[in-house]
């Protein structure tokens, strides 16, 4: 849920940079994919709709996705990427799963590099 909160905060607060690791565009969409039999849109009170707030973010943003993410489909991260204003966000694909992407040797330098 962290990326959803980070996008929301960055949309209303001044930030120098924003790094989103395996982010989603809406938790409702993720839950609907995971639990197609459940009426998740009716159940979820907190929707974490990052796509609504991304256009307001002015901080340079890096979106990091895992090439074998089993929880967040890349399409969800790419939809979020498209919601940012042009030139604000860029996508980086690292090796690993949702839980192991931080082990990629390129991960930590991304927090330093422009």
PDB file of C-alpha atoms in Angstrom:
ATOM      1  CA  UNK A   1       0.000   0.000   0.000  1.00  0.00           C
ATOM      2  CA  UNK A   2       3.002   2.284   0.443  1.00  0.00           C
ATOM      3  CA  UNK A   3       3.161   3.592  -3.110  1.00  0.00           C
ATOM      4  CA  UNK A   4      -0.488   4.623  -2.976  1.00  0.00           C
ATOM      5  CA  UNK A   5       0.148   6.683   0.132  1.00  0.00           C
ATOM      6  CA  UNK A   6       3.354   8.159  -1.306  1.00  0.00           C
ATOM      7  CA  UNK A   7       1.632   9.341  -4.494  1.00  0.00           C
ATOM      8  CA  UNK A   8      -1.169  10.930  -2.482  1.00  0.00           C
ATOM      9  CA  UNK A   9       1.234  12.777  -0.175  1.00  0.00           C
ATOM     10  CA  UNK A  10       3.435  13.921  -3.083  1.00  0.00           C
ATOM     11  CA  UNK A  11       0.337  15.288  -4.809  1.00  0.00           C
ATOM     12  CA  UNK A  12      -0.332  17.732  -1.947  1.00  0.00           C
ATOM     13  CA  UNK A  13       3.139  18.316  -0.471  1.00  0.00           C
ATOM     14  CA  UNK A  14       6.319  19.635  -1.971  1.00  0.00           C
ATOM     15  CA  UNK A  15       8.821  16.856  -2.636  1.00  0.00           C
ATOM     16  CA  UNK A  16      12.184  16.867  -4.379  1.00  0.00           C
ATOM     17  CA  UNK A  17      11.875  13.290  -5.642  1.00  0.00           C
ATOM     18  CA  UNK A  18       9.494  10.385  -5.509  1.00  0.00           C
ATOM     19  CA  UNK A  19      10.506   6.746  -5.909  1.00  0.00           C
ATOM     20  CA  UNK A  20       7.724   4.202  -6.260  1.00  0.00           C
ATOM     21  CA  UNK A  21       8.648   0.530  -5.949  1.00  0.00           C
ATOM     22  CA  UNK A  22       6.234  -1.911  -7.604  1.00  0.00           C
ATOM     23  CA  UNK A  23       3.382   0.618  -7.603  1.00  0.00           C
ATOM     24  CA  UNK A  24      -0.200   0.141  -8.747  1.00  0.00           C
ATOM     25  CA  UNK A  25      -2.703   2.522 -10.266  1.00  0.00           C
ATOM     26  CA  UNK A  26      -5.593   1.432  -8.003  1.00  0.00           C
ATOM     27  CA  UNK A  27      -5.774  -1.139  -5.238  1.00  0.00           C
ATOM     28  CA  UNK A  28      -9.336  -1.925  -6.321  1.00  0.00           C
ATOM     29  CA  UNK A  29      -8.054  -3.187  -9.672  1.00  0.00           C
ATOM     30  CA  UNK A  30      -5.358  -5.286  -8.003  1.00  0.00           C
ATOM     31  CA  UNK A  31      -7.839  -6.795  -5.548  1.00  0.00           C
ATOM     32  CA  UNK A  32     -10.351  -7.494  -8.319  1.00  0.00           C
ATOM     33  CA  UNK A  33      -7.665  -9.436 -10.215  1.00  0.00           C
ATOM     34  CA  UNK A  34      -6.646 -11.373  -7.097  1.00  0.00           C
ATOM     35  CA  UNK A  35     -10.224 -12.078  -5.960  1.00  0.00           C
ATOM     36  CA  UNK A  36     -12.430 -12.090  -9.067  1.00  0.00           C
ATOM     37  CA  UNK A  37     -15.295 -13.727  -7.139  1.00  0.00           C
ATOM     38  CA  UNK A  38     -15.496 -10.946  -4.531  1.00  0.00           C
ATOM     39  CA  UNK A  39     -17.273  -7.593  -4.967  1.00  0.00           C
ATOM     40  CA  UNK A  40     -14.086  -5.718  -4.020  1.00  0.00           C
ATOM     41  CA  UNK A  41     -15.270  -2.372  -5.346  1.00  0.00           C
ATOM     42  CA  UNK A  42     -18.099  -2.521  -2.819  1.00  0.00           C
ATOM     43  CA  UNK A  43     -15.994  -3.864   0.060  1.00  0.00           C
ATOM     44  CA  UNK A  44     -12.942  -1.632  -0.072  1.00  0.00           C
ATOM     45  CA  UNK A  45     -13.353   1.633   1.760  1.00  0.00           C
ATOM     46  CA  UNK A  46      -9.815   2.880   1.078  1.00  0.00           C
ATOM     47  CA  UNK A  47      -9.334   2.630  -2.684  1.00  0.00           C
ATOM     48  CA  UNK A  48      -5.749   3.915  -2.968  1.00  0.00           C
ATOM     49  CA  UNK A  49      -6.396   5.321  -6.426  1.00  0.00           C
ATOM     50  CA  UNK A  50      -2.928   6.588  -7.256  1.00  0.00           C
ATOM     51  CA  UNK A  51      -4.025   7.355 -10.809  1.00  0.00           C
ATOM     52  CA  UNK A  52      -6.200  10.192  -9.467  1.00  0.00           C
ATOM     53  CA  UNK A  53      -3.313  11.917  -7.695  1.00  0.00           C
ATOM     54  CA  UNK A  54      -0.411  11.263 -10.078  1.00  0.00           C
ATOM     55  CA  UNK A  55      -1.276  14.196 -12.414  1.00  0.00           C
ATOM     56  CA  UNK A  56      -0.777  16.594  -9.469  1.00  0.00           C
ATOM     57  CA  UNK A  57       2.723  15.335  -8.568  1.00  0.00           C
ATOM     58  CA  UNK A  58       5.466  17.775  -9.554  1.00  0.00           C
ATOM     59  CA  UNK A  59       8.436  15.864  -8.090  1.00  0.00           C
ATOM     60  CA  UNK A  60      10.717  13.923 -10.414  1.00  0.00           C
ATOM     61  CA  UNK A  61       9.444  10.374 -10.086  1.00  0.00           C
ATOM     62  CA  UNK A  62      11.039   7.000 -10.688  1.00  0.00           C
ATOM     63  CA  UNK A  63       8.760   3.980 -10.980  1.00  0.00           C
ATOM     64  CA  UNK A  64      10.563   0.717 -10.287  1.00  0.00           C
ATOM     65  CA  UNK A  65       8.911  -2.525 -11.366  1.00  0.00           C
ATOM     66  CA  UNK A  66      10.027  -6.130 -10.997  1.00  0.00           C
ATOM     67  CA  UNK A  67      10.251  -8.141 -14.205  1.00  0.00           C
ATOM     68  CA  UNK A  68       8.631 -11.154 -12.495  1.00  0.00           C
ATOM     69  CA  UNK A  69       6.231  -9.397 -10.110  1.00  0.00           C
ATOM     70  CA  UNK A  70       3.591 -11.876  -9.045  1.00  0.00           C
ATOM     71  CA  UNK A  71       1.424  -9.350  -7.147  1.00  0.00           C
ATOM     72  CA  UNK A  72       1.334  -6.122  -9.157  1.00  0.00           C
ATOM     73  CA  UNK A  73       0.848  -6.587 -12.906  1.00  0.00           C
ATOM     74  CA  UNK A  74       3.167  -4.399 -14.958  1.00  0.00           C
ATOM     75  CA  UNK A  75       0.123  -3.053 -16.805  1.00  0.00           C
ATOM     76  CA  UNK A  76      -1.071  -1.467 -13.551  1.00  0.00           C
ATOM     77  CA  UNK A  77       2.295   0.270 -13.021  1.00  0.00           C
ATOM     78  CA  UNK A  78       2.355   1.392 -16.646  1.00  0.00           C
ATOM     79  CA  UNK A  79      -1.158   2.840 -16.370  1.00  0.00           C
ATOM     80  CA  UNK A  80       0.044   4.807 -13.359  1.00  0.00           C
ATOM     81  CA  UNK A  81       3.094   6.017 -15.305  1.00  0.00           C
ATOM     82  CA  UNK A  82       0.813   7.391 -18.018  1.00  0.00           C
ATOM     83  CA  UNK A  83      -1.112   9.481 -15.479  1.00  0.00           C
ATOM     84  CA  UNK A  84       1.875  11.635 -14.525  1.00  0.00           C
ATOM     85  CA  UNK A  85       2.463  14.871 -16.413  1.00  0.00           C
ATOM     86  CA  UNK A  86       4.899  14.449 -19.339  1.00  0.00           C
ATOM     87  CA  UNK A  87       8.528  14.361 -18.242  1.00  0.00           C
ATOM     88  CA  UNK A  88       7.767  13.853 -14.541  1.00  0.00           C
ATOM     89  CA  UNK A  89       7.998  10.057 -14.231  1.00  0.00           C
ATOM     90  CA  UNK A  90      10.093   7.344 -15.782  1.00  0.00           C
ATOM     91  CA  UNK A  91       9.935   3.572 -15.527  1.00  0.00           C
ATOM     92  CA  UNK A  92      12.795   1.235 -14.606  1.00  0.00           C
ATOM     93  CA  UNK A  93      12.460  -2.538 -14.835  1.00  0.00           C
ATOM     94  CA  UNK A  94      14.645  -4.561 -12.467  1.00  0.00           C
ATOM     95  CA  UNK A  95      15.034  -8.288 -12.083  1.00  0.00           C
ATOM     96  CA  UNK A  96      13.133 -10.095  -9.381  1.00  0.00           C
ATOM     97  CA  UNK A  97       9.708 -10.609  -7.923  1.00  0.00           C
ATOM     98  CA  UNK A  98       7.582  -8.259  -5.845  1.00  0.00           C
ATOM     99  CA  UNK A  99       9.499  -9.285  -2.730  1.00  0.00           C
ATOM    100  CA  UNK A 100      12.999  -9.626  -4.194  1.00  0.00           C
ATOM    101  CA  UNK A 101      13.314  -6.614  -6.529  1.00  0.00           C
ATOM    102  CA  UNK A 102      15.351  -4.824  -3.856  1.00  0.00           C
ATOM    103  CA  UNK A 103      18.103  -7.437  -4.290  1.00  0.00           C
ATOM    104  CA  UNK A 104      18.853  -6.268  -7.840  1.00  0.00           C
ATOM    105  CA  UNK A 105      22.248  -4.497  -7.708  1.00  0.00           C
ATOM    106  CA  UNK A 106      20.788  -1.551  -9.652  1.00  0.00           C
ATOM    107  CA  UNK A 107      18.113  -0.919  -6.988  1.00  0.00           C
ATOM    108  CA  UNK A 108      19.904   1.204  -4.372  1.00  0.00           C
ATOM    109  CA  UNK A 109      21.760   3.429  -6.874  1.00  0.00           C
ATOM    110  CA  UNK A 110      18.351   4.470  -8.261  1.00  0.00           C
ATOM    111  CA  UNK A 111      17.714   6.393  -5.056  1.00  0.00           C
ATOM    112  CA  UNK A 112      20.811   8.474  -5.730  1.00  0.00           C
ATOM    113  CA  UNK A 113      20.878   8.796  -9.521  1.00  0.00           C
ATOM    114  CA  UNK A 114      18.862  11.575 -11.177  1.00  0.00           C
TER     115      UNK A 114
END
